CSV table of C-alpha atoms in Angstrom, one decimal:
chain,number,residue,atom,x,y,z
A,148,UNK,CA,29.7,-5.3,-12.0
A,149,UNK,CA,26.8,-6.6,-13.5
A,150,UNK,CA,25.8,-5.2,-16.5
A,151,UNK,CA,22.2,-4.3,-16.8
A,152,UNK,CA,19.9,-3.6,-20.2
A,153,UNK,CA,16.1,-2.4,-19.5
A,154,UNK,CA,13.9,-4.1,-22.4
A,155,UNK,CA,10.1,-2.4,-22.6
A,156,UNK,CA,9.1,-4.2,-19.7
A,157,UNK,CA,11.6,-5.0,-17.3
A,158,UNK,CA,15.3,-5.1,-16.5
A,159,UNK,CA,17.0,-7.8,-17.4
A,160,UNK,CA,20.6,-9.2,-16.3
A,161,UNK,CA,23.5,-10.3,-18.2
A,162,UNK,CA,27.1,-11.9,-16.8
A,163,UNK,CA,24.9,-13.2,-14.0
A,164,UNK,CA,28.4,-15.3,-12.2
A,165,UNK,CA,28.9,-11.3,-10.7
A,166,UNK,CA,26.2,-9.5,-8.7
A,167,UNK,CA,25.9,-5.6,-8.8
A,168,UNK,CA,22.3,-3.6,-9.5
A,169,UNK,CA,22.7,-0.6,-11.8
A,170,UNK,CA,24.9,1.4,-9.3
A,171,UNK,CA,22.2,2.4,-6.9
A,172,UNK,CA,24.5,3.5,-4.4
A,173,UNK,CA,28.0,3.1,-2.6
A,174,UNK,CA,29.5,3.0,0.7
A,175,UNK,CA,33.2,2.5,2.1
A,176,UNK,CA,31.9,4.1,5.5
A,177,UNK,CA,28.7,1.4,5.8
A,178,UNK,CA,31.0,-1.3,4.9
A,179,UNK,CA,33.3,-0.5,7.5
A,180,UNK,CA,30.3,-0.2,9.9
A,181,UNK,CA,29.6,-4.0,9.2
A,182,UNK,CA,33.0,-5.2,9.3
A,183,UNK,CA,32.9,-7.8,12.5
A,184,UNK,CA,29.1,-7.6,13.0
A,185,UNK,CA,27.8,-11.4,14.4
A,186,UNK,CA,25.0,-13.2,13.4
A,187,UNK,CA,22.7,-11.2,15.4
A,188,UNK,CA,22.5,-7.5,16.8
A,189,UNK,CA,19.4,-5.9,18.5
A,190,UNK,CA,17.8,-2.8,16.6
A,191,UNK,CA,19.0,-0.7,20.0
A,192,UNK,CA,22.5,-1.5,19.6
A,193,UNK,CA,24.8,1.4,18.9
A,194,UNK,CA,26.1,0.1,15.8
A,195,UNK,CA,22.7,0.0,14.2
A,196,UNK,CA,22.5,3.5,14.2
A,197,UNK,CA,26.1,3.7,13.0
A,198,UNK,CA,24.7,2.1,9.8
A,199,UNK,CA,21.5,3.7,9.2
A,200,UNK,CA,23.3,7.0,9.6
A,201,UNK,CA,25.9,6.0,6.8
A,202,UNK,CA,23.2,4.9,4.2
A,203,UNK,CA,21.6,7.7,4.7
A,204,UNK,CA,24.4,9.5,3.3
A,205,UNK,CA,24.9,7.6,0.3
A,206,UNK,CA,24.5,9.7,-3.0
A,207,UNK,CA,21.9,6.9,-4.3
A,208,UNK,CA,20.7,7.1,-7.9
A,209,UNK,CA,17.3,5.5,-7.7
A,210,UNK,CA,16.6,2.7,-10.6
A,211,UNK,CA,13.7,3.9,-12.6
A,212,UNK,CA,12.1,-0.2,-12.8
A,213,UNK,CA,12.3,-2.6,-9.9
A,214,UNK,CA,14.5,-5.5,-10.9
A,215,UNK,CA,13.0,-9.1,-10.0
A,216,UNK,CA,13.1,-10.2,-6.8
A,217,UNK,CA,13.7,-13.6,-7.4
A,218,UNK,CA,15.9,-13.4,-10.2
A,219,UNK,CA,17.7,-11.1,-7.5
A,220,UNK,CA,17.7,-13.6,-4.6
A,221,UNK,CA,18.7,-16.7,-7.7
A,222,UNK,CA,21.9,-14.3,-8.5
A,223,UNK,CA,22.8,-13.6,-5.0
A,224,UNK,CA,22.2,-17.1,-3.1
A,225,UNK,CA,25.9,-18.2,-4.1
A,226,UNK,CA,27.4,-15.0,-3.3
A,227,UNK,CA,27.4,-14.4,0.4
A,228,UNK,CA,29.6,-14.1,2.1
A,229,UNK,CA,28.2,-13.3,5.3
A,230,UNK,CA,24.5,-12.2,7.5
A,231,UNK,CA,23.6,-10.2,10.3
A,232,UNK,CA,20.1,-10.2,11.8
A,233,UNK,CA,18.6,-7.1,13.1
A,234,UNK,CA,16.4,-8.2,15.8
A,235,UNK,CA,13.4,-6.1,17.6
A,236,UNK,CA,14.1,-8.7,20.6
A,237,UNK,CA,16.6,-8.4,23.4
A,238,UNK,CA,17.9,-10.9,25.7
A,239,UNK,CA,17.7,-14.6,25.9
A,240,UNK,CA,15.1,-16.8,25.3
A,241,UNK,CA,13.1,-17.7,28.1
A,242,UNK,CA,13.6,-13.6,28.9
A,243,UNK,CA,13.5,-11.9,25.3
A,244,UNK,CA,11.4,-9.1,25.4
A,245,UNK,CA,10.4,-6.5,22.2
A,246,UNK,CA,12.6,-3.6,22.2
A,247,UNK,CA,10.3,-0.5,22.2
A,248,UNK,CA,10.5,1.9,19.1
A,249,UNK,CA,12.9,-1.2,17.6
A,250,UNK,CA,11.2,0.2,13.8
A,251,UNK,CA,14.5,1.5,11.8
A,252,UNK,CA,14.2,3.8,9.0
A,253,UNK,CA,15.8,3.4,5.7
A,254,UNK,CA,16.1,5.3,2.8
A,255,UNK,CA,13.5,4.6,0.0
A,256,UNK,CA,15.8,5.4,-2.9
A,257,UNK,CA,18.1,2.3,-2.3
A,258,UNK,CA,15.1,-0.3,-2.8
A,259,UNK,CA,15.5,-1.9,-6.0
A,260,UNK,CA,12.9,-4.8,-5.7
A,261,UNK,CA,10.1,-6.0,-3.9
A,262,UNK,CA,7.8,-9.5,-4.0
A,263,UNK,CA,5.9,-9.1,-7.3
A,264,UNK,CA,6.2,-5.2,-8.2
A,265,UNK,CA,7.1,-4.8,-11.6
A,266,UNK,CA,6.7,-1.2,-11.7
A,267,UNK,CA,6.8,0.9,-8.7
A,268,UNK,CA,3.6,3.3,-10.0
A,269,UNK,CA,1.5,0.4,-11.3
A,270,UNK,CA,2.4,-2.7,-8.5
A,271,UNK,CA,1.7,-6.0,-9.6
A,272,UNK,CA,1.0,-6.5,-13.3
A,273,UNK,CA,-1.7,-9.4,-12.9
A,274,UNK,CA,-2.5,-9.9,-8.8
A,275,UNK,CA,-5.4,-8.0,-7.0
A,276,UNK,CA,-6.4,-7.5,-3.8
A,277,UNK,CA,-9.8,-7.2,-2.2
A,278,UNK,CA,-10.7,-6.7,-6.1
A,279,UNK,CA,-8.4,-3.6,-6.2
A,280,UNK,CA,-5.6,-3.2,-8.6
A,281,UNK,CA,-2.4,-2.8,-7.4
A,282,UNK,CA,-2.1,0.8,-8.8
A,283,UNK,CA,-5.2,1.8,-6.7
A,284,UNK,CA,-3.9,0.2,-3.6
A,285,UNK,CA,-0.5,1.9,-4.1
A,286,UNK,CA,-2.4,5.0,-4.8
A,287,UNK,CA,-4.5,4.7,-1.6
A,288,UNK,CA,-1.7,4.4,0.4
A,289,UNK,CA,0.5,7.2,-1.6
A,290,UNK,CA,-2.8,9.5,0.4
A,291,UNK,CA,-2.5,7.9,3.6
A,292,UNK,CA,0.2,9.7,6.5
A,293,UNK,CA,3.2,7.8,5.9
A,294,UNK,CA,4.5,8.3,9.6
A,295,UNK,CA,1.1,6.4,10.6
A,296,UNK,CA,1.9,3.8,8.0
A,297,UNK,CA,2.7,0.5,10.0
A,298,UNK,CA,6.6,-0.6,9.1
A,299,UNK,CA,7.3,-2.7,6.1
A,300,UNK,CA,8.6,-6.4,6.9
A,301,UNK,CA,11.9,-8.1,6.2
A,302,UNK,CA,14.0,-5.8,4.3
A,303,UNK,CA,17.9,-7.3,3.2
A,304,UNK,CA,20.3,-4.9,3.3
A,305,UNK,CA,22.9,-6.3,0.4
A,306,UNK,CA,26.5,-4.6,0.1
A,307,UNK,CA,28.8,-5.8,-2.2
A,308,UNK,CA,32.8,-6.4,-2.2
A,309,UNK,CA,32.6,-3.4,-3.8
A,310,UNK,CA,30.7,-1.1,-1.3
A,311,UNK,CA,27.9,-1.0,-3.7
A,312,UNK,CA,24.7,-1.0,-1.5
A,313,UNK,CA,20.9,-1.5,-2.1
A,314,UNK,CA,18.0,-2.9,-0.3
A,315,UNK,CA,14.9,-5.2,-1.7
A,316,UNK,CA,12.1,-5.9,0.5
A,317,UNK,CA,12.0,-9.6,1.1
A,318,UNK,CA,8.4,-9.6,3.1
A,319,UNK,CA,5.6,-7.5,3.4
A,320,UNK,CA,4.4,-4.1,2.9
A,321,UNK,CA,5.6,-3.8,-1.3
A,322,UNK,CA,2.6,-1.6,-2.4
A,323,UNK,CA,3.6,0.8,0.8
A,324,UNK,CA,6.8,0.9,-0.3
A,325,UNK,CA,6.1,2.0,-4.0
A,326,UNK,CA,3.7,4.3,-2.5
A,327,UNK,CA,6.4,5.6,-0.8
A,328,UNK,CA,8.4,6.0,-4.1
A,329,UNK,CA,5.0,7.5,-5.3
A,330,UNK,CA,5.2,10.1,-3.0
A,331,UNK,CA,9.0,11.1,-3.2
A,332,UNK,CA,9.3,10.2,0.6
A,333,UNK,CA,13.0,10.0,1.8
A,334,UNK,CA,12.8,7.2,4.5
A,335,UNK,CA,10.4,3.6,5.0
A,336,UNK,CA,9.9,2.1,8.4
A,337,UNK,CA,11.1,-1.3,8.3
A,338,UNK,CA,11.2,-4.0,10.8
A,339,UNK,CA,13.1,-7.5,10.2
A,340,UNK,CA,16.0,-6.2,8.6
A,341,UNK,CA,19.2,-8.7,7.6
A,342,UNK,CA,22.2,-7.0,6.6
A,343,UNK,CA,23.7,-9.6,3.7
A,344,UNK,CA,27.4,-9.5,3.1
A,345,UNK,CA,28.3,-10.7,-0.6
A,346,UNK,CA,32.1,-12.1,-2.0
């Protein structure tokens, strides 16, 4: 596993040839649910509820600081083993077609980065938007409905060789998701999910 020290402001890694995140959570039953899965499943086939019903029973431990996301990815790039696309198409192209209500929840505790957030209350240390900082975006959201919220995009699912799980938002929607943290809410829509398989 990869051991993890939190300096004042951030995590840092050490031994960085092995990947593991601060034991967020762990999962024999998601693993087997991914055992065999192709390169592509639509969000309506059986299976997907299979595996959003076994990480929702993970006994996660929530890290306190997202890690970075692309000292994440750097660490993880060598290590796959294998990915599985969950798709809100069905069918073959000319004759895909969006799968209604194809949005899959997942649960907010297993996120462990997103693009740019270096803390999950105060966002993005430097970067404002519509001259907002990231805090007051995150805290505008953290009053909004979250079941109105529209789904947050491209989400990796990552489980380890040793059934250690954890997600990090690869896409958009990172100041709804720390709003989400924010507000203690158990699930996130998400939409563009990949399940990633590592060695």
């Amino acid at each position: 596993m990869r051991e993890c020290k939190v300096n004042s402001r951030d995590l840092a890694y050490e031994n960085t040839d092995k990947l593991a995140l601060c034991d967020v959570g762990k999962s024999s039953e998601l693993v087997q649910c991914i055992e065999d899965l192709p390169g592509y499943i639509p969000a309506n086939d059986p299976r997907v509820d299979l595996i959003v019903k076994s990480l929702f029973k993970i006994d996660a431990h929530p890290i306190e600081k997202p890690v970075s996301l692309r000292d994440l990815n750097e660490s993880i790039k060598s290590n796959i083993a294998g990915e599985t696309k969950i798709s809100i198409y069905e069918g073959e192209w000319p004759d895909m077609k969006a799968i209604p209500g194809s949005d899959i929840p997942l649960p907010v505790e297993l996120f462990v980065a997103a693009p740019m957030i270096k803390d999950w209350r105060e966002g993005r240390a430097s970067e404002s938007k519509g001259g907002k900082s990231s805090r007051d975006i995150i805290r505008q959201y953290a009053e909004m409905n979250p079941k109105t919220s529209p789904p947050i995009r491209s989400v990796d699912i990552i489980v380890d060789s040793d059934s250690r799980v954890f997600l990090a938002l690869q896409g958009d929607g990172a100041h709804r998701l720390c709003a989400a943290k924010m507000r203690g809410d158990r699930e996130i829509l998400c939409r563009e999910i990949s399940i990633v398989r590592l060695k």
